[in-house]
Structures are given as C-alpha cells and as structure tokens.
Amino acid sequence: MALRYALGNVVPRAVSGSFGQTVLIRGMATEKQLAMKLASTQNIRKITSSMKMVSAAKLKGDENRLKVARPFNAWTTAIGGEAKLIEDATFDELPQKSLIVAFSSDKGLCGGVNSFISRSVRKIVQKVDDQSKECDVAVVGDKGRAQLSRAIPEKITRSCTEVVSPGTFAL
C-alpha cells in the first residue's frame, strides 16, 4: 500500500476539484499500453522500410529507362546545343521574339516539379524582358497553366490540358 501511495495510481482516476468539478489525473502507463505502443512503432518501422524498398525499385527502373532513352534524345543537342542549368543560362542567344513551352502535369502530387517549372518560366520571362526581347508562353498541363496564369497572364498565348501521352488518334 505504501508503494502504491508513493508512485501514485497507475490508471487515470477522477478527483474532485474546486467548485465541485471532477478532474482526471493521469498516472503512468500500464505494461500492456507500453507493449502496444512498442508494437505500433515496430509496425510503422516495417511499413516505412517496405515503402523505401518500393521507392528504390521505382527509382532503379526510372534510371534504367532514362539510360536506354538517352540516345533517342541526341538530336536535341544538334538543334539547341548542350543542355544548361536554368540557373546558369543567360538566354542571350534567343532571337528578338521567342516562344517558351512549359510542360507540367494535369493532376497528381507533383507539386514540387510543377512549382519548379513555373518558377523557372517566370525567371526566363524576366531575363528575356530585361534584355528588351519579346517572348510568349505556351503551357501544357493544368497545374502549370493555373500557376502561370496568376503570375504572367499577359504572356500566355496558348495552353492545353488533359494531354494523353502517348498520343492516340482515337475519337
């Protein structure tokens, strides 16, 4: 009894407070509650581990498809030169009037990708305007259209959504 008095009650108990209110006092967790919490944590760890394995498998598949597809993209180097990072590009080589085509998604959880595309297009338009050149923007995808129509609506000349890839001629 003395031990119970010293440690307090193990389960929550109701105590009468001031003005006749009942106040719950919470004690320590029981052994069963601790075991359930540990089991729950271990289950979450297992789920996270399996999600990491699935993600790694998807990444490996994407890397393999990218490696196979690189030769099919060689013609773009012949047309536009070596690829540059957006941050390093100056856009001095653009003609007096040019068209910027932004590809984004129509739906899904690609927020980071769509935001990067919209931010990059805004920076390109700003750099081109600073050089006293003209540019129009064509947007493919609903998410990019929504973001860019708030930022640079006067520059958007065309937009298309619900584009199916690969395209078909079905009616």
Tab-separated table of N, CA and C in Angstrom:
chain	number	residue	atom	x	y	z
A	1	MET	N	0.821	-1.196	0.000
A	1	MET	CA	0.000	0.000	0.000
A	1	MET	C	0.864	1.258	0.000
A	2	ALA	N	1.974	1.192	0.708
A	2	ALA	CA	2.864	2.353	0.775
A	2	ALA	C	3.478	2.638	-0.592
A	3	LEU	N	3.827	1.562	-1.343
A	3	LEU	CA	4.388	1.735	-2.677
A	3	LEU	C	3.371	2.374	-3.608
A	4	ARG	N	2.142	1.912	-3.524
A	4	ARG	CA	1.077	2.480	-4.353
A	4	ARG	C	0.872	3.947	-4.019
A	5	TYR	N	0.950	4.311	-2.767
A	5	TYR	CA	0.777	5.694	-2.346
A	5	TYR	C	1.947	6.541	-2.850
A	6	ALA	N	3.163	5.983	-2.842
A	6	ALA	CA	4.343	6.743	-3.241
A	6	ALA	C	4.370	6.974	-4.752
A	7	LEU	N	4.021	5.960	-5.558
A	7	LEU	CA	4.081	6.076	-7.008
A	7	LEU	C	2.843	6.705	-7.618
A	8	GLY	N	1.798	6.742	-6.909
A	8	GLY	CA	0.554	7.256	-7.457
A	8	GLY	C	-0.197	6.129	-8.132
A	9	ASN	N	-1.413	6.371	-8.482
A	9	ASN	CA	-2.235	5.348	-9.110
A	9	ASN	C	-1.769	5.125	-10.539
A	10	VAL	N	-1.795	3.900	-11.018
A	10	VAL	CA	-1.298	3.551	-12.338
A	10	VAL	C	-2.284	3.939	-13.425
A	11	VAL	N	-3.540	3.935	-13.167
A	11	VAL	CA	-4.565	4.256	-14.156
A	11	VAL	C	-5.153	5.623	-13.845
A	12	PRO	N	-5.732	6.271	-14.842
A	12	PRO	CA	-6.356	7.574	-14.582
A	12	PRO	C	-7.467	7.451	-13.543
A	13	ARG	N	-7.555	8.447	-12.713
A	13	ARG	CA	-8.607	8.427	-11.697
A	13	ARG	C	-9.234	9.804	-11.590
A	14	ALA	N	-10.437	9.810	-11.155
A	14	ALA	CA	-11.175	11.059	-11.020
A	14	ALA	C	-11.009	11.586	-9.599
A	15	VAL	N	-10.724	12.874	-9.493
A	15	VAL	CA	-10.563	13.522	-8.200
A	15	VAL	C	-11.453	14.747	-8.208
A	16	SER	N	-12.082	14.995	-7.099
A	16	SER	CA	-12.925	16.184	-7.008
A	16	SER	C	-12.053	17.410	-6.865
A	17	GLY	N	-12.285	18.373	-7.730
A	17	GLY	CA	-11.512	19.607	-7.700
A	17	GLY	C	-12.299	20.693	-6.999
A	18	SER	N	-11.856	21.915	-7.147
A	18	SER	CA	-12.550	23.043	-6.534
A	18	SER	C	-13.877	23.282	-7.234
A	19	PHE	N	-14.811	23.826	-6.562
A	19	PHE	CA	-16.142	24.137	-7.062
A	19	PHE	C	-16.900	22.901	-7.533
A	20	GLY	N	-16.577	21.726	-7.017
A	20	GLY	CA	-17.313	20.520	-7.337
A	20	GLY	C	-17.006	19.920	-8.693
A	21	GLN	N	-15.939	20.385	-9.378
A	21	GLN	CA	-15.579	19.846	-10.687
A	21	GLN	C	-14.805	18.545	-10.509
A	22	THR	N	-15.001	17.631	-11.463
A	22	THR	CA	-14.254	16.393	-11.457
A	22	THR	C	-13.060	16.548	-12.391
A	23	VAL	N	-11.865	16.268	-11.899
A	23	VAL	CA	-10.632	16.423	-12.661
A	23	VAL	C	-9.995	15.054	-12.814
A	24	LEU	N	-9.596	14.705	-14.042
A	24	LEU	CA	-8.911	13.441	-14.277
A	24	LEU	C	-7.418	13.630	-14.041
A	25	ILE	N	-6.845	12.734	-13.254
A	25	ILE	CA	-5.409	12.734	-13.027
A	25	ILE	C	-4.852	11.507	-13.708
A	26	ARG	N	-3.871	11.712	-14.532
A	26	ARG	CA	-3.329	10.611	-15.305
A	26	ARG	C	-2.076	10.092	-14.639
A	27	GLY	N	-2.018	8.798	-14.490
A	27	GLY	CA	-0.848	8.177	-13.894
A	27	GLY	C	0.066	7.627	-14.965
A	28	MET	N	0.919	6.706	-14.589
A	28	MET	CA	1.858	6.091	-15.524
A	28	MET	C	1.127	5.090	-16.408
A	29	ALA	N	1.713	4.787	-17.561
A	29	ALA	CA	1.123	3.828	-18.490
A	29	ALA	C	1.287	2.414	-17.942
A	30	THR	N	0.328	1.574	-18.287
A	30	THR	CA	0.416	0.182	-17.858
A	30	THR	C	1.372	-0.581	-18.763
A	31	GLU	N	1.735	-1.781	-18.337
A	31	GLU	CA	2.652	-2.604	-19.123
A	31	GLU	C	2.037	-2.965	-20.474
A	32	LYS	N	0.747	-3.207	-20.495
A	32	LYS	CA	0.057	-3.541	-21.740
A	32	LYS	C	0.061	-2.353	-22.701
A	33	GLN	N	-0.155	-1.150	-22.177
A	33	GLN	CA	-0.137	0.042	-23.022
A	33	GLN	C	1.247	0.268	-23.619
A	34	LEU	N	2.291	0.042	-22.816
A	34	LEU	CA	3.657	0.189	-23.330
A	34	LEU	C	3.950	-0.842	-24.414
A	35	ALA	N	3.502	-2.085	-24.223
A	35	ALA	CA	3.723	-3.137	-25.215
A	35	ALA	C	2.996	-2.808	-26.516
A	36	MET	N	1.774	-2.290	-26.417
A	36	MET	CA	1.016	-1.914	-27.615
A	36	MET	C	1.715	-0.765	-28.352
A	37	LYS	N	2.254	0.196	-27.611
A	37	LYS	CA	2.945	1.324	-28.223
A	37	LYS	C	4.216	0.850	-28.937
A	38	LEU	N	4.963	-0.062	-28.309
A	38	LEU	CA	6.160	-0.611	-28.941
A	38	LEU	C	5.812	-1.387	-30.208
A	39	ALA	N	4.753	-2.198	-30.155
A	39	ALA	CA	4.334	-2.965	-31.324
A	39	ALA	C	3.910	-2.029	-32.456
A	40	SER	N	3.210	-0.969	-32.114
A	40	SER	CA	2.769	0.000	-33.115
A	40	SER	C	3.978	0.673	-33.775
A	41	THR	N	4.959	1.046	-32.979
A	41	THR	CA	6.169	1.681	-33.505
A	41	THR	C	6.920	0.729	-34.429
A	42	GLN	N	7.006	-0.539	-34.059
A	42	GLN	CA	7.681	-1.519	-34.898
A	42	GLN	C	6.927	-1.733	-36.209
A	43	ASN	N	5.604	-1.741	-36.159
A	43	ASN	CA	4.818	-1.887	-37.387
A	43	ASN	C	5.038	-0.695	-38.318
A	44	ILE	N	5.090	0.495	-37.753
A	44	ILE	CA	5.341	1.695	-38.565
A	44	ILE	C	6.725	1.613	-39.189
A	45	ARG	N	7.707	1.122	-38.434
A	45	ARG	CA	9.068	0.974	-38.951
A	45	ARG	C	9.092	-0.010	-40.123
A	46	LYS	N	8.347	-1.114	-40.009
A	46	LYS	CA	8.290	-2.103	-41.087
A	46	LYS	C	7.647	-1.511	-42.342
A	47	ILE	N	6.562	-0.770	-42.148
A	47	ILE	CA	5.869	-0.144	-43.280
A	47	ILE	C	6.793	0.852	-43.971
A	48	THR	N	7.493	1.665	-43.177
A	48	THR	CA	8.416	2.648	-43.748
A	48	THR	C	9.536	1.958	-44.522
A	49	SER	N	10.044	0.871	-43.976
A	49	SER	CA	11.103	0.123	-44.646
A	49	SER	C	10.628	-0.438	-45.980
A	50	SER	N	9.420	-0.981	-46.007
A	50	SER	CA	8.906	-1.528	-47.270
A	50	SER	C	8.631	-0.414	-48.274
A	51	MET	N	8.189	0.748	-47.817
A	51	MET	CA	7.974	1.873	-48.721
A	51	MET	C	9.299	2.344	-49.317
A	52	LYS	N	10.384	2.317	-48.520
A	52	LYS	CA	11.699	2.687	-49.035
A	52	LYS	C	12.158	1.702	-50.105
A	53	MET	N	11.890	0.411	-49.891
A	53	MET	CA	12.293	-0.594	-50.883
A	53	MET	C	11.525	-0.415	-52.187
A	54	VAL	N	10.229	-0.134	-52.091
A	54	VAL	CA	9.428	0.097	-53.297
A	54	VAL	C	9.938	1.337	-54.029
A	55	SER	N	10.234	2.385	-53.279
A	55	SER	CA	10.734	3.616	-53.874
A	55	SER	C	12.081	3.380	-54.563
A	56	ALA	N	12.957	2.612	-53.928
A	56	ALA	CA	14.259	2.316	-54.534
A	56	ALA	C	14.093	1.514	-55.820
A	57	ALA	N	13.143	0.580	-55.830
A	57	ALA	CA	12.901	-0.214	-57.039
A	57	ALA	C	12.367	0.666	-58.163
A	58	LYS	N	11.466	1.592	-57.841
A	58	LYS	CA	10.930	2.503	-58.855
A	58	LYS	C	12.026	3.417	-59.394
A	59	LEU	N	12.890	3.908	-58.507
A	59	LEU	CA	13.988	4.770	-58.936
A	59	LEU	C	14.936	4.019	-59.863
A	60	LYS	N	15.251	2.788	-59.527
A	60	LYS	CA	16.136	1.987	-60.365
A	60	LYS	C	15.518	1.778	-61.751
A	61	GLY	N	14.207	1.492	-61.796
A	61	GLY	CA	13.525	1.333	-63.080
A	61	GLY	C	13.557	2.617	-63.897
A	62	ASP	N	13.335	3.753	-63.240
A	62	ASP	CA	13.381	5.039	-63.946
A	62	ASP	C	14.779	5.322	-64.479
A	63	GLU	N	15.803	5.015	-63.666
A	63	GLU	CA	17.172	5.235	-64.126
A	63	GLU	C	17.497	4.361	-65.337
A	64	ASN	N	17.025	3.118	-65.327
A	64	ASN	CA	17.269	2.230	-66.468
A	64	ASN	C	16.573	2.741	-67.727
A	65	ARG	N	15.328	3.184	-67.598
A	65	ARG	CA	14.604	3.720	-68.755
A	65	ARG	C	15.270	4.994	-69.279
A	66	LEU	N	15.787	5.821	-68.373
A	66	LEU	CA	16.475	7.042	-68.787
A	66	LEU	C	17.755	6.711	-69.549
A	67	LYS	N	18.499	5.718	-69.064
A	67	LYS	CA	19.743	5.325	-69.733
A	67	LYS	C	19.466	4.788	-71.138
A	68	VAL	N	18.390	4.035	-71.293
A	68	VAL	CA	18.030	3.497	-72.603
A	68	VAL	C	17.548	4.604	-73.541
A	69	ALA	N	16.889	5.629	-72.997
A	69	ALA	CA	16.281	6.669	-73.821
A	69	ALA	C	17.253	7.776	-74.228
A	70	ARG	N	18.395	7.870	-73.586
A	70	ARG	CA	19.333	8.961	-73.896
A	70	ARG	C	19.722	9.040	-75.375
A	71	PRO	N	20.005	7.939	-76.057
A	71	PRO	CA	20.355	8.058	-77.489
A	71	PRO	C	19.233	8.643	-78.339
A	72	PHE	N	17.994	8.447	-77.936
A	72	PHE	CA	16.875	8.987	-78.710
A	72	PHE	C	16.738	10.496	-78.547
A	73	ASN	N	17.451	11.066	-77.568
A	73	ASN	CA	17.384	12.500	-77.316
A	73	ASN	C	18.602	13.219	-77.891
A	74	ALA	N	19.451	12.520	-78.610
A	74	ALA	CA	20.680	13.117	-79.133
A	74	ALA	C	20.405	14.222	-80.149
A	75	TRP	N	19.311	14.144	-80.875
A	75	TRP	CA	19.013	15.143	-81.901
A	75	TRP	C	18.790	16.528	-81.295
A	76	THR	N	18.352	16.597	-80.020
A	76	THR	CA	18.129	17.911	-79.411
A	76	THR	C	19.444	18.657	-79.213
A	77	THR	N	20.526	17.934	-78.975
A	77	THR	CA	21.833	18.575	-78.832
A	77	THR	C	22.260	19.207	-80.151
A	78	ALA	N	21.945	18.539	-81.261
A	78	ALA	CA	22.295	19.089	-82.571
A	78	ALA	C	21.524	20.373	-82.851
A	79	ILE	N	20.297	20.456	-82.362
A	79	ILE	CA	19.466	21.645	-82.617
A	79	ILE	C	19.791	22.775	-81.651
A	80	GLY	N	19.804	22.458	-80.354
A	80	GLY	CA	19.917	23.520	-79.358
A	80	GLY	C	21.234	23.586	-78.618
A	81	GLY	N	22.176	22.723	-78.915
A	81	GLY	CA	23.439	22.735	-78.199
A	81	GLY	C	23.341	21.930	-76.906
A	82	GLU	N	24.403	21.965	-76.142
A	82	GLU	CA	24.442	21.231	-74.879
A	82	GLU	C	23.422	21.810	-73.897
A	83	ALA	N	22.863	20.930	-73.102
A	83	ALA	CA	21.892	21.367	-72.099
A	83	ALA	C	22.587	22.163	-71.003
A	84	LYS	N	21.907	23.197	-70.512
A	84	LYS	CA	22.442	24.041	-69.434
A	84	LYS	C	21.455	24.042	-68.291
A	85	LEU	N	21.947	24.321	-67.116
A	85	LEU	CA	21.056	24.506	-65.979
A	85	LEU	C	20.329	25.841	-66.131
A	86	ILE	N	19.110	25.893	-65.675
A	86	ILE	CA	18.322	27.131	-65.770
A	86	ILE	C	19.040	28.271	-65.043
A	87	GLU	N	19.647	27.941	-63.893
A	87	GLU	CA	20.295	28.979	-63.083
A	87	GLU	C	21.479	29.605	-63.815
A	88	ASP	N	22.160	28.828	-64.678
A	88	ASP	CA	23.356	29.308	-65.369
A	88	ASP	C	23.051	29.938	-66.725
A	89	ALA	N	21.856	29.753	-67.230
A	89	ALA	CA	21.515	30.226	-68.577
A	89	ALA	C	21.345	31.742	-68.594
A	90	THR	N	21.820	32.368	-69.679
A	90	THR	CA	21.683	33.822	-69.834
A	90	THR	C	20.634	34.191	-70.868
A	91	PHE	N	20.335	33.302	-71.792
A	91	PHE	CA	19.335	33.500	-72.838
A	91	PHE	C	19.718	34.603	-73.810
A	92	ASP	N	21.024	34.893	-73.941
A	92	ASP	CA	21.494	35.879	-74.916
A	92	ASP	C	21.301	35.384	-76.338
A	93	GLU	N	21.345	34.066	-76.529
A	93	GLU	CA	21.269	33.504	-77.878
A	93	GLU	C	19.841	33.468	-78.431
A	94	LEU	N	18.858	33.807	-77.628
A	94	LEU	CA	17.473	33.793	-78.114
A	94	LEU	C	17.246	34.918	-79.110
A	95	PRO	N	16.391	34.685	-80.112
A	95	PRO	CA	16.088	35.759	-81.066
A	95	PRO	C	15.244	36.851	-80.410
A	96	GLN	N	14.938	37.880	-81.183
A	96	GLN	CA	14.169	39.012	-80.640
A	96	GLN	C	12.794	38.576	-80.133
A	97	LYS	N	12.175	37.620	-80.801
A	97	LYS	CA	10.871	37.115	-80.349
A	97	LYS	C	10.966	35.598	-80.271
A	98	SER	N	10.541	35.030	-79.150
A	98	SER	CA	10.657	33.579	-78.959
A	98	SER	C	9.419	33.037	-78.224
A	99	LEU	N	9.295	31.721	-78.256
A	99	LEU	CA	8.194	31.029	-77.603
A	99	LEU	C	8.768	30.082	-76.555
A	100	ILE	N	8.247	30.172	-75.351
A	100	ILE	CA	8.657	29.283	-74.259
A	100	ILE	C	7.519	28.301	-74.034
A	101	VAL	N	7.826	27.014	-74.092
A	101	VAL	CA	6.815	25.981	-73.889
A	101	VAL	C	7.088	25.299	-72.550
A	102	ALA	N	6.126	25.385	-71.638
A	102	ALA	CA	6.261	24.777	-70.311
A	102	ALA	C	5.386	23.532	-70.236
A	103	PHE	N	5.977	22.411	-69.831
A	103	PHE	CA	5.246	21.148	-69.666
A	103	PHE	C	5.077	20.870	-68.184
A	104	SER	N	3.826	20.738	-67.750
A	104	SER	CA	3.542	20.397	-66.358
A	104	SER	C	2.474	19.309	-66.348
A	105	SER	N	2.008	18.943	-65.168
A	105	SER	CA	1.019	17.870	-65.069
A	105	SER	C	-0.394	18.449	-64.969
A	106	ASP	N	-1.366	17.592	-65.252
A	106	ASP	CA	-2.763	17.993	-65.111
A	106	ASP	C	-3.275	17.760	-63.696
A	107	LYS	N	-2.795	16.714	-63.062
A	107	LYS	CA	-3.255	16.371	-61.716
A	107	LYS	C	-2.181	15.551	-61.041
A	108	GLY	N	-2.412	15.195	-59.805
A	108	GLY	CA	-1.463	14.363	-59.086
A	108	GLY	C	-0.670	15.150	-58.065
A	109	LEU	N	0.270	14.468	-57.445
A	109	LEU	CA	1.053	15.047	-56.364
A	109	LEU	C	2.454	15.420	-56.841
A	110	CYS	N	2.517	16.232	-57.876
A	110	CYS	CA	3.802	16.673	-58.424
A	110	CYS	C	4.022	18.137	-58.096
A	111	GLY	N	3.662	18.561	-56.906
A	111	GLY	CA	3.723	19.974	-56.544
A	111	GLY	C	5.099	20.572	-56.691
A	112	GLY	N	6.131	19.849	-56.241
A	112	GLY	CA	7.493	20.369	-56.329
A	112	GLY	C	7.946	20.542	-57.758
A	113	VAL	N	7.631	19.579	-58.598
A	113	VAL	CA	8.027	19.643	-60.010
A	113	VAL	C	7.293	20.787	-60.702
A	114	ASN	N	5.981	20.872	-60.501
A	114	ASN	CA	5.202	21.928	-61.151
A	114	ASN	C	5.630	23.311	-60.678
A	115	SER	N	5.924	23.445	-59.382
A	115	SER	CA	6.386	24.739	-58.865
A	115	SER	C	7.737	25.116	-59.452
A	116	PHE	N	8.635	24.135	-59.595
A	116	PHE	CA	9.946	24.397	-60.203
A	116	PHE	C	9.785	24.869	-61.643
A	117	ILE	N	8.902	24.214	-62.380
A	117	ILE	CA	8.681	24.597	-63.777
A	117	ILE	C	8.125	26.014	-63.857
A	118	SER	N	7.128	26.320	-63.037
A	118	SER	CA	6.529	27.658	-63.063
A	118	SER	C	7.535	28.724	-62.646
A	119	ARG	N	8.303	28.450	-61.607
A	119	ARG	CA	9.313	29.402	-61.143
A	119	ARG	C	10.368	29.630	-62.226
A	120	SER	N	10.782	28.565	-62.890
A	120	SER	CA	11.788	28.686	-63.948
A	120	SER	C	11.266	29.501	-65.120
A	121	VAL	N	10.026	29.264	-65.516
A	121	VAL	CA	9.443	30.027	-66.631
A	121	VAL	C	9.345	31.507	-66.257
A	122	ARG	N	8.955	31.796	-65.025
A	122	ARG	CA	8.893	33.203	-64.593
A	122	ARG	C	10.274	33.862	-64.655
A	123	LYS	N	11.321	33.129	-64.223
A	123	LYS	CA	12.680	33.681	-64.277
A	123	LYS	C	13.139	33.892	-65.714
A	124	ILE	N	12.817	32.945	-66.595
A	124	ILE	CA	13.195	33.085	-68.004
A	124	ILE	C	12.520	34.305	-68.609
A	125	VAL	N	11.225	34.459	-68.357
A	125	VAL	CA	10.487	35.610	-68.890
A	125	VAL	C	11.089	36.903	-68.366
A	126	GLN	N	11.457	36.935	-67.096
A	126	GLN	CA	12.056	38.142	-66.520
A	126	GLN	C	13.398	38.457	-67.181
A	127	LYS	N	14.247	37.427	-67.382
A	127	LYS	CA	15.550	37.642	-68.020
A	127	LYS	C	15.393	38.108	-69.466
A	128	VAL	N	14.436	37.526	-70.183
A	128	VAL	CA	14.205	37.921	-71.571
A	128	VAL	C	13.682	39.353	-71.631
A	129	ASP	N	12.781	39.716	-70.723
A	129	ASP	CA	12.278	41.086	-70.682
A	129	ASP	C	13.385	42.075	-70.341
A	130	ASP	N	14.308	41.688	-69.456
A	130	ASP	CA	15.424	42.564	-69.097
A	130	ASP	C	16.339	42.828	-70.287
A	131	GLN	N	16.380	41.909	-71.250
A	131	GLN	CA	17.193	42.073	-72.450
A	131	GLN	C	16.428	42.795	-73.559
A	132	SER	N	15.248	43.294	-73.252
A	132	SER	CA	14.382	44.010	-74.208
A	132	SER	C	13.983	43.126	-75.377
A	133	LYS	N	13.746	41.858	-75.085
A	133	LYS	CA	13.267	40.921	-76.094
A	133	LYS	C	11.842	40.523	-75.749
A	134	GLU	N	11.154	39.979	-76.748
A	134	GLU	CA	9.774	39.565	-76.539
A	134	GLU	C	9.713	38.046	-76.433
A	135	CYS	N	8.758	37.571	-75.636
A	135	CYS	CA	8.532	36.126	-75.562
A	135	CYS	C	7.067	35.862	-75.241
A	136	ASP	N	6.580	34.764	-75.768
A	136	ASP	CA	5.255	34.267	-75.450
A	136	ASP	C	5.433	32.930	-74.737
A	137	VAL	N	4.399	32.537	-73.979
A	137	VAL	CA	4.465	31.283	-73.223
A	137	VAL	C	3.303	30.401	-73.649
A	138	ALA	N	3.622	29.155	-73.956
A	138	ALA	CA	2.605	28.127	-74.198
A	138	ALA	C	2.735	27.114	-73.067
A	139	VAL	N	1.610	26.761	-72.451
A	139	VAL	CA	1.635	25.885	-71.288
A	139	VAL	C	0.883	24.599	-71.601
A	140	VAL	N	1.535	23.473	-71.341
A	140	VAL	CA	0.909	22.168	-71.464
A	140	VAL	C	0.720	21.645	-70.054
A	141	GLY	N	-0.523	21.418	-69.644
A	141	GLY	CA	-0.819	20.913	-68.308
A	141	GLY	C	-1.581	21.934	-67.483
A	142	ASP	N	-2.532	21.440	-66.716
A	142	ASP	CA	-3.422	22.305	-65.946
A	142	ASP	C	-2.725	22.980	-64.776
A	143	LYS	N	-1.830	22.262	-64.091
A	143	LYS	CA	-1.163	22.827	-62.916
A	143	LYS	C	-0.271	24.005	-63.304
A	144	GLY	N	0.491	23.865	-64.372
A	144	GLY	CA	1.335	24.962	-64.830
A	144	GLY	C	0.510	26.136	-65.318
A	145	ARG	N	-0.592	25.848	-66.022
A	145	ARG	CA	-1.467	26.923	-66.500
A	145	ARG	C	-2.021	27.719	-65.336
A	146	ALA	N	-2.453	27.020	-64.277
A	146	ALA	CA	-3.022	27.708	-63.114
A	146	ALA	C	-1.977	28.591	-62.432
A	147	GLN	N	-0.766	28.065	-62.252
A	147	GLN	CA	0.271	28.843	-61.568
A	147	GLN	C	0.750	30.019	-62.410
A	148	LEU	N	0.966	29.786	-63.691
A	148	LEU	CA	1.497	30.855	-64.538
A	148	LEU	C	0.446	31.899	-64.889
A	149	SER	N	-0.830	31.508	-64.916
A	149	SER	CA	-1.867	32.494	-65.224
A	149	SER	C	-2.024	33.508	-64.092
A	150	ARG	N	-1.593	33.151	-62.885
A	150	ARG	CA	-1.598	34.125	-61.793
A	150	ARG	C	-0.378	35.045	-61.867
A	151	ALA	N	0.752	34.511	-62.313
A	151	ALA	CA	1.997	35.282	-62.295
A	151	ALA	C	2.203	36.110	-63.565
A	152	ILE	N	2.023	35.501	-64.732
A	152	ILE	CA	2.288	36.205	-66.000
A	152	ILE	C	1.159	35.940	-66.999
A	153	PRO	N	-0.059	36.369	-66.708
A	153	PRO	CA	-1.183	36.061	-67.603
A	153	PRO	C	-1.063	36.708	-68.977
A	154	GLU	N	-0.389	37.855	-69.059
A	154	GLU	CA	-0.292	38.559	-70.346
A	154	GLU	C	0.647	37.864	-71.329
A	155	LYS	N	1.516	37.001	-70.822
A	155	LYS	CA	2.485	36.308	-71.680
A	155	LYS	C	1.945	34.988	-72.238
A	156	ILE	N	0.925	34.413	-71.606
A	156	ILE	CA	0.415	33.110	-72.025
A	156	ILE	C	-0.455	33.287	-73.268
A	157	THR	N	-0.030	32.660	-74.364
A	157	THR	CA	-0.792	32.750	-75.602
A	157	THR	C	-1.575	31.474	-75.878
A	158	ARG	N	-1.067	30.348	-75.437
A	158	ARG	CA	-1.732	29.065	-75.661
A	158	ARG	C	-1.587	28.212	-74.415
A	159	SER	N	-2.597	27.357	-74.203
A	159	SER	CA	-2.491	26.351	-73.149
A	159	SER	C	-3.346	25.156	-73.538
A	160	CYS	N	-2.886	23.984	-73.162
A	160	CYS	CA	-3.680	22.793	-73.407
A	160	CYS	C	-3.575	21.881	-72.187
A	161	THR	N	-4.686	21.268	-71.866
A	161	THR	CA	-4.748	20.395	-70.705
A	161	THR	C	-5.267	19.026	-71.131
A	162	GLU	N	-5.191	18.095	-70.214
A	162	GLU	CA	-5.634	16.719	-70.438
A	162	GLU	C	-4.972	16.110	-71.671
A	163	VAL	N	-3.689	16.340	-71.803
A	163	VAL	CA	-2.913	15.764	-72.895
A	163	VAL	C	-2.568	14.326	-72.514
A	164	VAL	N	-2.870	13.399	-73.382
A	164	VAL	CA	-2.626	11.987	-73.115
A	164	VAL	C	-1.300	11.606	-73.748
A	165	SER	N	-0.467	10.946	-72.987
A	165	SER	CA	0.820	10.501	-73.513
A	165	SER	C	0.907	8.991	-73.423
A	166	PRO	N	1.240	8.287	-74.435
A	166	PRO	CA	1.479	8.753	-75.791
A	166	PRO	C	0.171	9.099	-76.474
A	167	GLY	N	0.219	10.044	-77.377
A	167	GLY	CA	-0.982	10.499	-78.061
A	167	GLY	C	-1.582	9.415	-78.947
A	168	THR	N	-2.881	9.446	-79.074
A	168	THR	CA	-3.566	8.500	-79.947
A	168	THR	C	-4.481	9.285	-80.885
A	169	PHE	N	-4.958	8.622	-81.914
A	169	PHE	CA	-5.880	9.256	-82.840
A	169	PHE	C	-7.301	8.735	-82.636
A	170	ALA	N	-7.551	8.166	-81.462
A	170	ALA	CA	-8.875	7.616	-81.173
A	170	ALA	C	-9.877	8.758	-80.998
A	171	LEU	N	-11.117	8.496	-81.365
A	171	LEU	CA	-12.161	9.508	-81.214
A	171	LEU	C	-12.894	9.354	-79.921
